[in-house]
Short mmCIF file of C-alpha atoms and ligand atoms in Angstrom, two decimals:
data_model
loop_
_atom_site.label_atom_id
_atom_site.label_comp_id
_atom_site.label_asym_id
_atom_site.label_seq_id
_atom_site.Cartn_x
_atom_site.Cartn_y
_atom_site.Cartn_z
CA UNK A 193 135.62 146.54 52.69
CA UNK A 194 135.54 142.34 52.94
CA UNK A 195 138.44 140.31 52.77
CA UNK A 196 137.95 137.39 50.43
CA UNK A 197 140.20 134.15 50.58
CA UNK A 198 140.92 131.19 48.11
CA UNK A 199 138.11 129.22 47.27
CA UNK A 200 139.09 127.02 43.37
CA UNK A 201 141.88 124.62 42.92
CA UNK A 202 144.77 126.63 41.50
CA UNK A 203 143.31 130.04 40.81
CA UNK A 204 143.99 133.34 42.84
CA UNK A 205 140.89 134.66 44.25
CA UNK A 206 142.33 137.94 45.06
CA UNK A 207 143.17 137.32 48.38
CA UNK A 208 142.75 141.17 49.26
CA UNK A 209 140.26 143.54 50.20
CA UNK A 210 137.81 144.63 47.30
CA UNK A 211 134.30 146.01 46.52
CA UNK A 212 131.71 145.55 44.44
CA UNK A 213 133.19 147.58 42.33
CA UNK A 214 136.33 146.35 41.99
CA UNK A 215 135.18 143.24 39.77
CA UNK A 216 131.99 144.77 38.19
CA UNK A 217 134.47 147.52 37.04
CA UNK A 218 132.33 149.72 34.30
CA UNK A 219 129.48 147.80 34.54
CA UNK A 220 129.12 148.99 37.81
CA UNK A 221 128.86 152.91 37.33
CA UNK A 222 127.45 152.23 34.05
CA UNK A 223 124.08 150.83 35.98
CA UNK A 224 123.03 152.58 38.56
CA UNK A 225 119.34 150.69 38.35
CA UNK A 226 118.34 149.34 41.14
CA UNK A 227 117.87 145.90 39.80
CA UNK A 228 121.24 146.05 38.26
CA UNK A 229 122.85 147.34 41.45
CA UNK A 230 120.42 144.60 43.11
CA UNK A 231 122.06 141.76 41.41
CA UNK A 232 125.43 142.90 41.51
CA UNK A 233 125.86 143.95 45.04
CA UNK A 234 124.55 139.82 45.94
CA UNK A 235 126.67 138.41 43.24
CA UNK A 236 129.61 139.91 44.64
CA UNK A 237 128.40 138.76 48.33
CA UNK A 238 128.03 135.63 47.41
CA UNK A 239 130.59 135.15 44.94
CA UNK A 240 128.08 133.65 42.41
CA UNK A 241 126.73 134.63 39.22
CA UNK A 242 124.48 132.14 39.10
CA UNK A 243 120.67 132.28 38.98
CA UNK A 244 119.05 128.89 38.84
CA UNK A 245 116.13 127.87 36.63
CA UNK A 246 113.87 125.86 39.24
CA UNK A 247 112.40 124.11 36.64
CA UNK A 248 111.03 121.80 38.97
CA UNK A 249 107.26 120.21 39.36
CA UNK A 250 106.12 121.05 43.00
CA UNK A 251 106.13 123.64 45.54
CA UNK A 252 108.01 121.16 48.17
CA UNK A 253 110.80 120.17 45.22
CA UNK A 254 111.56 123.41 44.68
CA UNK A 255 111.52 124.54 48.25
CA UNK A 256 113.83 121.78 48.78
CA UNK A 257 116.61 122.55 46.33
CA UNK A 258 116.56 126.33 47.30
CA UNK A 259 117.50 125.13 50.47
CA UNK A 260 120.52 122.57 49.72
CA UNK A 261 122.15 125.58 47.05
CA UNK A 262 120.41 128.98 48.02
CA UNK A 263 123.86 130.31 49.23
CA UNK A 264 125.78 129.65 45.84
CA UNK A 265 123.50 131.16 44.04
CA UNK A 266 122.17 135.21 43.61
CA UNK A 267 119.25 135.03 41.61
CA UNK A 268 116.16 132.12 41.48
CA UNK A 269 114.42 131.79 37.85
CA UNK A 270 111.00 130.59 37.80
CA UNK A 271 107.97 128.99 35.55
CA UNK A 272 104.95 129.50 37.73
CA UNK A 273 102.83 127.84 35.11
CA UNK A 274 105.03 124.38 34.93
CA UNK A 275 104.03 123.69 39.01
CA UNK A 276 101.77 121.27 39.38
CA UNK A 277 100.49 122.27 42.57
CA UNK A 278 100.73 125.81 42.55
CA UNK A 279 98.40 127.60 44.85
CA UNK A 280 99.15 131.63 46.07
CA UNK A 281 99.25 130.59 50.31
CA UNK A 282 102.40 128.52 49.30
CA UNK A 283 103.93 130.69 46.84
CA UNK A 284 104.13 133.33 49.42
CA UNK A 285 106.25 131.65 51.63
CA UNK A 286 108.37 130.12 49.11
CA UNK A 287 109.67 133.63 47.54
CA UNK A 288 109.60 134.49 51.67
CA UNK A 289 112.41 131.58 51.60
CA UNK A 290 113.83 133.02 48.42
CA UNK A 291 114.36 136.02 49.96
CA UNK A 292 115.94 134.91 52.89
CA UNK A 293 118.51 133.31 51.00
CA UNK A 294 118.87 136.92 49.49
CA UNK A 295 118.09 136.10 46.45
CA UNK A 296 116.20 138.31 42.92
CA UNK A 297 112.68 136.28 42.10
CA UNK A 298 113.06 136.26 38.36
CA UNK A 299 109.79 134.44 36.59
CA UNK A 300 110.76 133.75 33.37
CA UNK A 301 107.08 134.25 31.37
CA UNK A 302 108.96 135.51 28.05
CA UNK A 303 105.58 138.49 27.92
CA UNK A 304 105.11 138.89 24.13
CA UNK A 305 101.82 141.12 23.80
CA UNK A 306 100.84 144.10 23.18
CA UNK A 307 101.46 146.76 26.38
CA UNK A 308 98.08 146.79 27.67
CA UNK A 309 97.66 142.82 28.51
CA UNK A 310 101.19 141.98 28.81
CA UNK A 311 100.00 144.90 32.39
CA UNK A 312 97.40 143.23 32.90
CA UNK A 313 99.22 139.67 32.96
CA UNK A 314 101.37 140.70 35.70
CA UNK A 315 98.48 140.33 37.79
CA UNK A 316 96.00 137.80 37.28
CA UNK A 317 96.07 134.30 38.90
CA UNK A 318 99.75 134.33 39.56
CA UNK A 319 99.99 138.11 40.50
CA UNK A 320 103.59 138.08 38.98
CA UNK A 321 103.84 141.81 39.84
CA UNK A 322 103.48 141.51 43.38
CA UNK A 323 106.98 138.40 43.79
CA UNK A 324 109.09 138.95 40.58
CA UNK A 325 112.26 141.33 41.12
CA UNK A 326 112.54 140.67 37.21
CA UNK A 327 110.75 138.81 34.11
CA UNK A 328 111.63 138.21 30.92
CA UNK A 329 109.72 139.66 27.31
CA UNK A 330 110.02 139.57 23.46
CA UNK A 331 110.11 142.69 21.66
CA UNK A 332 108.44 140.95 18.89
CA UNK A 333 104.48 142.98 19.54
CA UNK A 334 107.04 146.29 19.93
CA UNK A 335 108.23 149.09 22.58
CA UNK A 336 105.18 149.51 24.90
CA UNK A 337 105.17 145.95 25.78
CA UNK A 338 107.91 147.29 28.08
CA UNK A 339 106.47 150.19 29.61
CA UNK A 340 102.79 147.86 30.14
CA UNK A 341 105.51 145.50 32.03
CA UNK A 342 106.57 148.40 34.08
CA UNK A 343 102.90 149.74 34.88
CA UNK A 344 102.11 146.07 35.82
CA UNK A 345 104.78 146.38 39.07
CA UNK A 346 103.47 150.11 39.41
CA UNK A 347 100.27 148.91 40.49
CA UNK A 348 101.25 147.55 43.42
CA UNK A 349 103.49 150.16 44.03
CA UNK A 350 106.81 148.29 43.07
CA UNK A 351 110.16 148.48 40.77
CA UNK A 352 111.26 145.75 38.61
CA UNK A 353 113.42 144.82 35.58
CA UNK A 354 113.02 143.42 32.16
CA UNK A 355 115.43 140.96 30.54
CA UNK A 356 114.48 141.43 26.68
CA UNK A 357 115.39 138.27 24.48
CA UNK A 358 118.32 139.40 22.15
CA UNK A 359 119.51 135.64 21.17
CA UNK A 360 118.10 132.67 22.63
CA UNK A 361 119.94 129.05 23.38
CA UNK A 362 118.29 126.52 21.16
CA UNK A 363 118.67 125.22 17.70
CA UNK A 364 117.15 127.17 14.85
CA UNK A 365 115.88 129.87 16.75
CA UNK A 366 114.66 133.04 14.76
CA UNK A 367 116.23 135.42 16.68
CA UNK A 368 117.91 136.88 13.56
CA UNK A 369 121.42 138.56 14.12
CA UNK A 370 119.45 142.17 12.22
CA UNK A 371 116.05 141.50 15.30
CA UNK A 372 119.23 141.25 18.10
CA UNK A 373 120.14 144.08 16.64
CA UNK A 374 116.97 146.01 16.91
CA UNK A 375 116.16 144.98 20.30
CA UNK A 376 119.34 146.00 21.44
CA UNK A 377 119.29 149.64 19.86
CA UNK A 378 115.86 149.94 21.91
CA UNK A 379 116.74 148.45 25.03
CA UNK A 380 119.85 150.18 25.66
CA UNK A 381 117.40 153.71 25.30
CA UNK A 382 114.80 152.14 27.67
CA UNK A 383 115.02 152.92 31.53
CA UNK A 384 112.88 150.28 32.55
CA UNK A 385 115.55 147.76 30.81
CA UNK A 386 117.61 146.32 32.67
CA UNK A 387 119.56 143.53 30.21
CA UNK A 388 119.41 141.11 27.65
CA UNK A 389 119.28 137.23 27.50
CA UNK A 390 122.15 136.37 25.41
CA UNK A 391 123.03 132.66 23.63
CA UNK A 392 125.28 131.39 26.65
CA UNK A 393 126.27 128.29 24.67
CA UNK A 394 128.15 130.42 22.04
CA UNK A 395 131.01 132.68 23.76
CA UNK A 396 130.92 134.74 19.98
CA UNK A 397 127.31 135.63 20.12
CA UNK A 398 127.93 136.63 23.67
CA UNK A 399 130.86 138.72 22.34
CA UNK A 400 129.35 140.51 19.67
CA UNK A 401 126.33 141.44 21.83
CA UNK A 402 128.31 142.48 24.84
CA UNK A 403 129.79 144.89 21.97
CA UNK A 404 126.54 145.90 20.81
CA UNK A 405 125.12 146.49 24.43
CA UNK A 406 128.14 148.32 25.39
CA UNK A 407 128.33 148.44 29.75
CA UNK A 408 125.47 150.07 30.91
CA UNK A 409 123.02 146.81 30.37
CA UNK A 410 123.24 143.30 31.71
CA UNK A 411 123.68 140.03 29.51
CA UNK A 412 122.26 137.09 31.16
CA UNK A 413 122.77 133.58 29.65
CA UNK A 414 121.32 130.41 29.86
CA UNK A 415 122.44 127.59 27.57
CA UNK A 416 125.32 127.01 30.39
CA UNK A 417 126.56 123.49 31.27
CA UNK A 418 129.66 122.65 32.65
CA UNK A 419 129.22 119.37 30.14
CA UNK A 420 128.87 121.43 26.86
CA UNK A 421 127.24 120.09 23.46
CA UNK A 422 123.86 119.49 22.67
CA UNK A 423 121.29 119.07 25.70
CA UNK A 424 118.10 118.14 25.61
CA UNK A 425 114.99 118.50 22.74
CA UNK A 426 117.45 121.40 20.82
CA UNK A 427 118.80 122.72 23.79
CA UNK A 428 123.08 123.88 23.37
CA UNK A 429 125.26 124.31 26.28
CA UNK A 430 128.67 126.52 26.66
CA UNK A 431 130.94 125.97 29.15
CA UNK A 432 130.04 128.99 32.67
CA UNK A 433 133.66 130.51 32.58
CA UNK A 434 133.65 130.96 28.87
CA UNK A 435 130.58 132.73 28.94
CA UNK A 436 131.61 134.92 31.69
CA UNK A 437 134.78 135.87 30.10
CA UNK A 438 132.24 136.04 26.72
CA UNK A 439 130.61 139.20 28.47
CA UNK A 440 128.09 137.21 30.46
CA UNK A 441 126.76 139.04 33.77
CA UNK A 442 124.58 135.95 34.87
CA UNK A 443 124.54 132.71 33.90
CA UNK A 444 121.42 130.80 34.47
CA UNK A 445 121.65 127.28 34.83
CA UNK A 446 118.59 124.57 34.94
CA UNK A 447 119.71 120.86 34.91
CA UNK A 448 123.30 121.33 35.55
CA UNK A 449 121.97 121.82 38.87
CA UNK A 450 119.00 120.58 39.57
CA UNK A 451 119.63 117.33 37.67
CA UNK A 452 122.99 116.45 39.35
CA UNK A 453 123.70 114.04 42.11
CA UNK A 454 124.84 116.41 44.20
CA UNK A 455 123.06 119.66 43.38
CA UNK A 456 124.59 121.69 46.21
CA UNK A 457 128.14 121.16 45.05
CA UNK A 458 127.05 121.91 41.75
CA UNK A 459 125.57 125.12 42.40
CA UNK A 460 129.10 125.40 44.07
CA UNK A 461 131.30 124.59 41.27
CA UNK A 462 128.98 126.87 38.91
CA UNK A 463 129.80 129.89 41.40
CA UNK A 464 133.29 129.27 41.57
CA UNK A 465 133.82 128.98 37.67
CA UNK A 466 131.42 132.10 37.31
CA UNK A 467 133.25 134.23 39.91
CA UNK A 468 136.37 133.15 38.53
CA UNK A 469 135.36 134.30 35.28
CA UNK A 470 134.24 138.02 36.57
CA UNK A 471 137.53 138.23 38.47
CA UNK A 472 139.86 137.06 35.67
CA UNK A 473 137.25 139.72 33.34
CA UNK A 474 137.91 142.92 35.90
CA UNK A 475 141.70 142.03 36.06
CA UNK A 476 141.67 142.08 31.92
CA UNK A 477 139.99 145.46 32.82
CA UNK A 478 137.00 144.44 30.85
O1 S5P B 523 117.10 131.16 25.06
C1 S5P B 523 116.77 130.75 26.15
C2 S5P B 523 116.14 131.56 27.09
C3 S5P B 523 115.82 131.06 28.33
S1 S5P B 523 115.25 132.15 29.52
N1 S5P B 523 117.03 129.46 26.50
C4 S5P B 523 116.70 128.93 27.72
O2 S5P B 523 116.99 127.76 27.96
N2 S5P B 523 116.05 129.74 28.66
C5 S5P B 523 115.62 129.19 29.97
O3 S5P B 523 116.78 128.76 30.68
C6 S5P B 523 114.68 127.98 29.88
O4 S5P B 523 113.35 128.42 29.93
C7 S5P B 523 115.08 127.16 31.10
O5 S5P B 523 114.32 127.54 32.23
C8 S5P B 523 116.53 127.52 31.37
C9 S5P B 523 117.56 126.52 30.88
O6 S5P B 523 117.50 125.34 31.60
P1 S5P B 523 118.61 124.18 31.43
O7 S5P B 523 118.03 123.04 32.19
O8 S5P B 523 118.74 123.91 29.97
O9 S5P B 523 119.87 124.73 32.03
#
């Protein structure tokens, strides 16, 4: 049991003791994965459902920013292949400092191909398999694209999950409402799935996928900004509590961070209107 006190201008933050699953409520003992369990159990330490999309250009940037807002935030979300200076020696330590700050390596590398060299692309230059907790993939080449995802981590003798795109943030995406519903109907079946990436600018797709999913997956979301509109080159932005309240387990957030002034307070304010989200969600009993 841990005893929480008030952390956001005018809002209750149950001031009592709780667990874990106290404000995951179903979700909780719907997913008893351990990536699920993973991310929840650090969410609710830290009081952040934020992962961040270090969508920065070197290994010292992004070593840097982990540093200033590593304890708002429970997950890091990567692009190996936008570092300019990539090399393995240095990626080592870096997810060493990742997981120091207890945090899920996520490398976003949206797999789309066929089961056999979406495995074999966990390894290769990057060895994805052997630092990512989690990665995302399309179910556009079909089903065994997940289970060549999962044999990818088996080689090396670890577990991981897979976020499959359901809806996606930007502008004229063809992530049809009928293909949302198809992944969906197959990732909800599929052990080694462990949630979708929802539209977190719109809090109505989030709804109506959060109904499709049901509990026992996750919805992450980027497309969060606490400025909401249109970002950049056809990006959209909702506002973190709304998509929280949407049905949003995660929210991952890029620039709203790592573009501010002050990207440690932030990260900060994203926790705080994320966690205020889950608790006001759990106290609707949702
Ligand atoms: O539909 C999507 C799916 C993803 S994973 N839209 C997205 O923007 N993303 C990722 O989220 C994208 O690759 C980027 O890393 C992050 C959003 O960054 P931001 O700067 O717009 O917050």
């Amino acid at each position: 049991m841990i005893t929480f006190g008030g952390m956001i201008e005018g809002f209750d933050f149950m001031p009592h003791p709780m667990e874990a699953s106290d404000v995951w409520s179903d979700r909780w003992t719907s997913n008893t994965g351990i990536t699920a369990r993973n991310y929840m159990s650090v969410a609710f330490e830290k009081q952040s459902l934020v992962c961040l999309a270090a969508d920065l250009p070197t290994i010292e940037s992004l070593t840097a920013l982990v540093n200033e807002v590593g304890p708002y935030i429970a997950a890091l979300k990567t692009h190996v292949d936008l570092i300019d200076d990539w090399n393995a020696e240095e990626w080592v330590g870096f997810c060493r400092l990742a997981k120091q700050h207890n945090l899920l390596i996520f490398e976003d590398r949206k797999f789309a191909d066929i089961g056999k060299i979406s495995q074999q692309q966990m390894a290769g230059l990057y060895d994805i398999r052997s630092w990512a907790d989690l990665v995302t993939a399309h179910l556009i080449s079909g089903p065994d694209i997940v289970a060549g995802l999962q044999n990818g981590w088996g080689d090396v003798g670890r577990q991981g999950g897979v976020l499959l795109l359901a809806q996606m943030s930007s502008r004229g995406n063809r992530l049809t409402p009928s293909y949302t519903a198809e992944v969906v109907a197959l990732g909800r079946e599929h052990e080694g799935v462990f949630g979708f990436i929802g539209n977190g600018s719109n809090p109505n797709e989030i709804a109506e996928l959060r109904t499709m999913v049901g509990q026992s997956k996750l919805i992450w979301t980027p497309g969060v900004n606490i400025a909401t509109g249109d970002g950049a080159q056809g990006q959209r932005y909702g506002h973190p509590y709304d998509a929280v309240m949407a049905g949003s387990d995660c929210l991952i957030v890029g620039s709203g961070i790592h573009q501010a002034d002050e990207p440690r307070e932030a990260a900060k304010q994203y926790a705080q209107h994320s966690w205020k989200g889950l608790v006001e969600r759990s106290r609707e009993g949702d």
